[in-house]
Short mmCIF file of C-alpha atoms in Angstrom, two decimals:
data_model
loop_
_atom_site.label_atom_id
_atom_site.label_comp_id
_atom_site.label_asym_id
_atom_site.label_seq_id
_atom_site.Cartn_x
_atom_site.Cartn_y
_atom_site.Cartn_z
CA MET A 1492 0.24 -0.07 -0.22
CA ALA A 1493 1.29 3.32 -0.91
CA PHE A 1494 0.87 6.59 0.75
CA SER A 1495 1.30 10.26 -0.12
CA ALA A 1496 4.17 12.28 1.48
CA GLY A 1497 1.48 14.63 3.17
CA ALA A 1498 -0.33 11.45 4.43
CA GLN A 1499 3.14 10.12 5.95
CA PHE A 1500 3.57 13.24 7.55
CA ASP A 1501 0.13 13.62 9.13
CA VAL A 1502 0.16 9.79 10.72
CA CYS A 1503 3.92 11.05 11.88
CA ASN A 1504 2.64 14.21 13.56
CA GLU A 1505 -0.25 12.31 15.28
CA ARG A 1506 2.20 9.85 16.78
CA HIS A 1507 4.13 12.69 17.54
CA MET A 1508 1.35 14.37 19.36
CA GLN A 1509 -0.31 10.94 21.29
CA VAL A 1510 3.64 10.66 22.91
CA VAL A 1511 3.70 14.28 23.57
CA SER A 1512 0.23 14.31 25.75
CA ASN A 1513 1.28 10.49 27.38
CA PHE A 1514 4.48 12.27 28.30
CA ALA A 1515 2.34 15.16 29.67
CA ALA A 1516 0.14 12.59 31.39
CA VAL A 1517 2.78 10.70 33.56
CA HIS A 1518 4.91 13.90 34.12
CA ASP A 1519 1.68 15.31 35.69
CA LYS A 1520 0.99 12.32 38.08
CA VAL A 1521 4.80 12.24 39.23
CA LEU A 1522 5.66 15.89 39.61
CA LYS A 1523 2.28 17.49 40.85
CA PRO A 1524 2.43 17.75 44.28
CA PRO A 1525 0.10 16.22 46.83
CA LEU A 1526 -0.70 19.63 48.00
CA ASP A 1527 -1.54 22.83 46.16
CA LEU A 1528 -0.55 25.38 47.97
CA LYS A 1529 -2.20 28.16 45.83
CA GLU A 1530 -5.43 26.28 45.92
CA GLU A 1531 -5.42 25.35 49.56
CA PRO A 1532 -3.57 27.54 51.84
CA MET A 1533 -5.44 26.78 54.87
CA LYS A 1534 -5.14 23.47 55.04
CA PHE A 1535 -1.34 23.78 54.72
CA ILE A 1536 -1.27 26.42 57.74
CA ASN A 1537 -3.57 23.97 59.63
CA LEU A 1538 -0.87 21.21 59.00
CA SER A 1539 2.03 22.96 60.04
CA ILE A 1540 0.11 24.31 63.50
CA LEU A 1541 -0.79 20.75 63.88
CA ALA A 1542 2.87 19.56 63.58
CA THR A 1543 4.42 22.66 65.61
CA SER A 1544 1.77 21.69 68.51
CA THR A 1545 2.56 18.02 68.56
CA ALA A 1546 6.39 18.56 68.92
CA ALA A 1547 5.30 21.25 71.49
CA MET A 1548 3.79 18.57 73.67
CA ARG A 1549 6.36 16.04 73.23
CA LEU A 1550 8.89 19.03 74.60
CA ALA A 1551 6.62 19.53 77.34
CA LYS A 1552 5.98 15.90 78.41
CA THR A 1553 9.89 15.55 78.51
CA THR A 1554 10.93 18.51 80.33
CA ALA A 1555 8.32 17.59 82.63
CA LEU A 1556 9.82 14.35 83.30
CA ALA A 1557 13.18 15.63 83.65
CA ALA A 1558 11.83 17.68 86.31
CA VAL A 1559 10.72 14.73 88.51
CA LEU A 1560 13.43 12.55 88.22
CA MET A 1561 15.70 15.44 89.03
CA SER A 1562 13.19 15.98 92.21
CA LEU A 1563 13.66 12.55 93.21
CA ALA A 1564 17.25 12.10 93.05
CA PRO A 1565 18.12 14.00 95.93
CA MET A 1566 15.76 11.79 98.10
CA ALA A 1567 17.48 8.78 96.69
CA VAL A 1568 20.87 10.19 97.91
CA ALA A 1569 19.58 11.40 101.22
CA GLY A 1570 17.78 7.89 102.19
CA ASP A 1571 18.56 6.57 105.09
CA PRO A 1572 19.20 9.63 107.09
CA ILE A 1573 21.26 9.96 110.20
CA GLU A 1574 19.35 10.09 113.53
CA LYS A 1575 19.97 12.93 115.46
CA LYS A 1576 20.32 11.58 118.71
CA GLY A 1577 21.10 7.91 120.01
CA THR A 1578 23.68 5.37 121.32
CA THR A 1579 25.37 3.10 119.52
CA PRO A 1580 28.76 0.38 119.43
CA TYR A 1581 31.74 0.39 116.70
CA VAL A 1582 35.08 -0.43 116.69
CA THR A 1583 37.94 1.41 115.41
CA HIS A 1584 40.93 -0.99 113.17
CA PHE A 1585 43.75 0.96 114.45
CA ILE A 1586 47.50 0.90 112.92
CA PHE A 1587 49.74 3.18 115.43
CA ARG A 1588 52.72 4.63 113.94
CA PRO A 1589 55.52 6.32 116.24
CA LEU A 1590 56.49 9.51 114.98
CA MET A 1591 58.78 11.52 117.36
CA THR A 1592 60.44 10.13 120.78
CA ILE A 1593 61.63 11.86 123.67
CA ASP A 1594 63.29 9.31 126.17
CA THR A 1595 65.33 10.60 129.12
CA ALA A 1596 65.91 7.40 130.62
CA GLU A 1597 64.68 6.98 134.38
CA LEU A 1598 62.94 10.50 133.96
CA GLY A 1599 60.25 9.91 131.62
CA LYS A 1600 59.44 9.11 128.04
CA ALA A 1601 57.05 10.79 125.42
CA THR A 1602 56.01 9.60 122.08
CA THR A 1603 54.05 11.48 119.37
CA LEU A 1604 51.70 8.60 117.38
CA GLU A 1605 49.99 8.60 113.99
CA ALA A 1606 46.83 6.04 114.29
CA VAL A 1607 44.58 5.70 111.05
CA GLY A 1608 42.22 2.82 110.40
CA THR A 1609 38.57 2.35 109.50
CA THR A 1610 35.21 1.83 111.52
CA GLN A 1611 32.82 -1.32 111.93
CA ASN A 1612 29.33 -0.49 113.40
CA MET A 1613 28.70 -3.34 115.75
CA LYS A 1614 24.98 -3.40 114.92
CA GLY A 1615 25.65 -2.94 111.74
CA GLU A 1616 23.65 0.86 111.66
CA LYS A 1617 24.55 3.59 109.22
CA MET A 1618 26.02 5.49 112.12
CA LEU A 1619 29.66 5.66 112.28
CA ASP A 1620 30.48 2.63 110.26
CA LYS A 1621 32.74 2.31 107.35
CA MET A 1622 34.42 5.39 108.47
CA SER A 1623 37.99 6.38 107.67
CA ALA A 1624 40.00 7.47 110.99
CA ARG A 1625 42.94 9.12 111.88
CA CYS A 1626 44.37 10.49 114.96
CA VAL A 1627 47.27 12.32 116.67
CA ALA A 1628 48.27 11.09 120.09
CA LEU A 1629 50.61 11.84 122.63
CA ASN A 1630 52.10 8.83 124.53
CA VAL A 1631 53.83 9.87 128.36
CA ALA A 1632 55.07 8.02 130.87
CA SER A 1633 56.58 9.31 133.77
CA GLY A 1634 57.32 8.02 136.81
CA ASP A 1635 53.56 6.84 137.84
CA LYS A 1636 52.02 9.23 135.44
CA LYS A 1637 51.28 7.42 132.30
CA TYR A 1638 48.50 8.38 129.64
CA ILE A 1639 47.61 8.84 126.33
CA ASP A 1640 45.81 11.50 124.75
CA GLY A 1641 45.29 13.42 121.16
CA ALA A 1642 42.42 14.47 118.85
CA CYS A 1643 40.82 12.26 115.81
CA VAL A 1644 38.81 12.49 112.57
CA LEU A 1645 36.44 10.70 111.22
CA ALA A 1646 35.25 11.09 107.87
CA ASP A 1647 32.66 9.56 105.88
CA SER A 1648 32.32 8.21 102.11
CA ASP A 1649 30.58 11.66 101.22
CA GLY A 1650 33.59 13.47 102.66
CA ASP A 1651 31.62 14.72 106.12
CA LYS A 1652 33.40 14.58 109.05
CA ILE A 1653 33.58 14.14 112.86
CA PHE A 1654 36.10 15.47 115.50
CA SER A 1655 36.83 14.45 118.58
CA THR A 1656 39.74 14.46 121.43
CA PHE A 1657 39.96 11.69 124.05
CA ASP A 1658 41.93 11.13 127.02
CA THR A 1659 42.80 7.87 128.73
CA ARG A 1660 43.04 9.38 132.40
CA ASP A 1661 39.09 10.20 131.58
CA LEU A 1662 37.08 7.30 132.51
CA ASP A 1663 33.45 6.23 132.76
CA LYS A 1664 32.68 4.64 135.73
CA SER A 1665 29.21 3.19 134.65
CA GLN A 1666 30.70 1.52 131.90
CA PRO A 1667 33.46 -0.47 133.42
CA LYS A 1668 34.69 -2.71 130.52
CA LEU A 1669 35.05 0.39 128.76
CA ASP A 1670 38.22 1.10 130.97
CA CYS A 1671 40.78 2.66 128.49
CA GLY A 1672 39.39 6.13 127.99
CA THR A 1673 36.79 8.46 126.61
CA HIS A 1674 36.54 10.50 123.41
CA ILE A 1675 34.68 13.77 123.75
CA ILE A 1676 32.76 14.63 120.30
CA THR A 1677 33.40 18.26 119.59
CA GLY A 1678 31.55 18.94 116.57
CA GLY A 1679 31.17 17.86 112.58
CA THR A 1680 30.65 18.97 109.09
CA GLY A 1681 27.86 18.31 106.97
CA LYS A 1682 25.25 15.83 107.82
CA TYR A 1683 27.24 15.59 111.40
CA LYS A 1684 27.11 19.59 111.70
CA GLY A 1685 26.31 20.42 115.31
CA ILE A 1686 26.86 17.03 116.72
CA THR A 1687 28.40 16.62 120.35
CA GLY A 1688 28.66 13.28 122.39
CA SER A 1689 30.75 11.00 124.57
CA GLU A 1690 32.87 7.93 123.61
CA PRO A 1691 34.06 5.84 126.73
CA PHE A 1692 36.39 3.24 124.87
CA ALA A 1693 38.73 0.06 125.74
CA CYS A 1694 41.76 -0.96 124.30
CA ILE A 1695 42.55 -4.52 122.79
CA SER A 1696 46.14 -5.26 121.66
CA MET A 1697 46.58 -7.16 118.25
CA PRO A 1698 49.14 -9.34 117.11
CA ALA A 1699 52.61 -7.52 116.46
CA LEU A 1700 52.94 -6.14 112.84
CA ALA A 1701 55.88 -8.02 110.92
CA GLY A 1702 58.86 -5.45 109.71
CA PRO A 1703 60.85 -2.51 111.40
CA GLY A 1704 59.37 0.62 112.44
CA ASP A 1705 57.77 -0.34 115.82
CA TYR A 1706 54.43 -0.06 114.33
CA PHE A 1707 51.66 -1.93 116.25
CA ALA A 1708 48.14 -2.50 116.00
CA MET A 1709 44.88 -2.17 118.17
CA ASP A 1710 41.08 -2.48 118.03
CA ILE A 1711 39.60 0.26 119.84
CA PRO A 1712 35.76 -0.92 121.09
CA HIS A 1713 33.43 2.48 121.83
CA ASN A 1714 29.94 2.70 122.75
CA THR A 1715 28.91 6.16 121.66
CA SER A 1716 25.85 8.91 122.57
CA TRP A 1717 25.51 11.56 120.59
CA GLU A 1718 23.24 14.48 119.37
CA ILE A 1719 23.20 16.54 116.36
CA LYS A 1720 21.40 20.02 117.01
#
């Protein structure tokens, strides 16, 4: 079958137009935005407001939750508080180290000592338990005068401290088993601020330490009565 040049041109032109039409249809489906901002401006604004409100609500909930957790944290740390008044027994496991000695033979002898150790509450209570102890003492022996006096600092895991003095000549006759002397609590820091008290104590010698240096060990049981004002 033969076609004239004009007929062939019309057929080609018609196919070309069909291709262009199909392409435009596909292009329109693919590229047309889901929301026409010119035709539906209010719908776009409402969606924006909704998204902003949702984000704000999430932020508010997160902030409120953080505030609750922060308010509960101090309560958890402050749990099991120290009683303001009471009586409890504890032992300090001490190592004594001689620092300096003045020895005048038959006239007398004086030795300064450093003692370090840890405490153990004999009832398993929090007060005076698992504290580090450090003391400085003067041991005097002259004629019939023999005594040790000095001062101690106890520190807990929070860094709060209790300060006391002691004297082996100060005995509590009402507690005869604690016959080595008495600590007098004079003050404290942190949770122990305003503390005062009395601590009659005993002295229990421990086995000799190995090596040079004249170090020696003692367990010091106390029966402590305290008050925090």
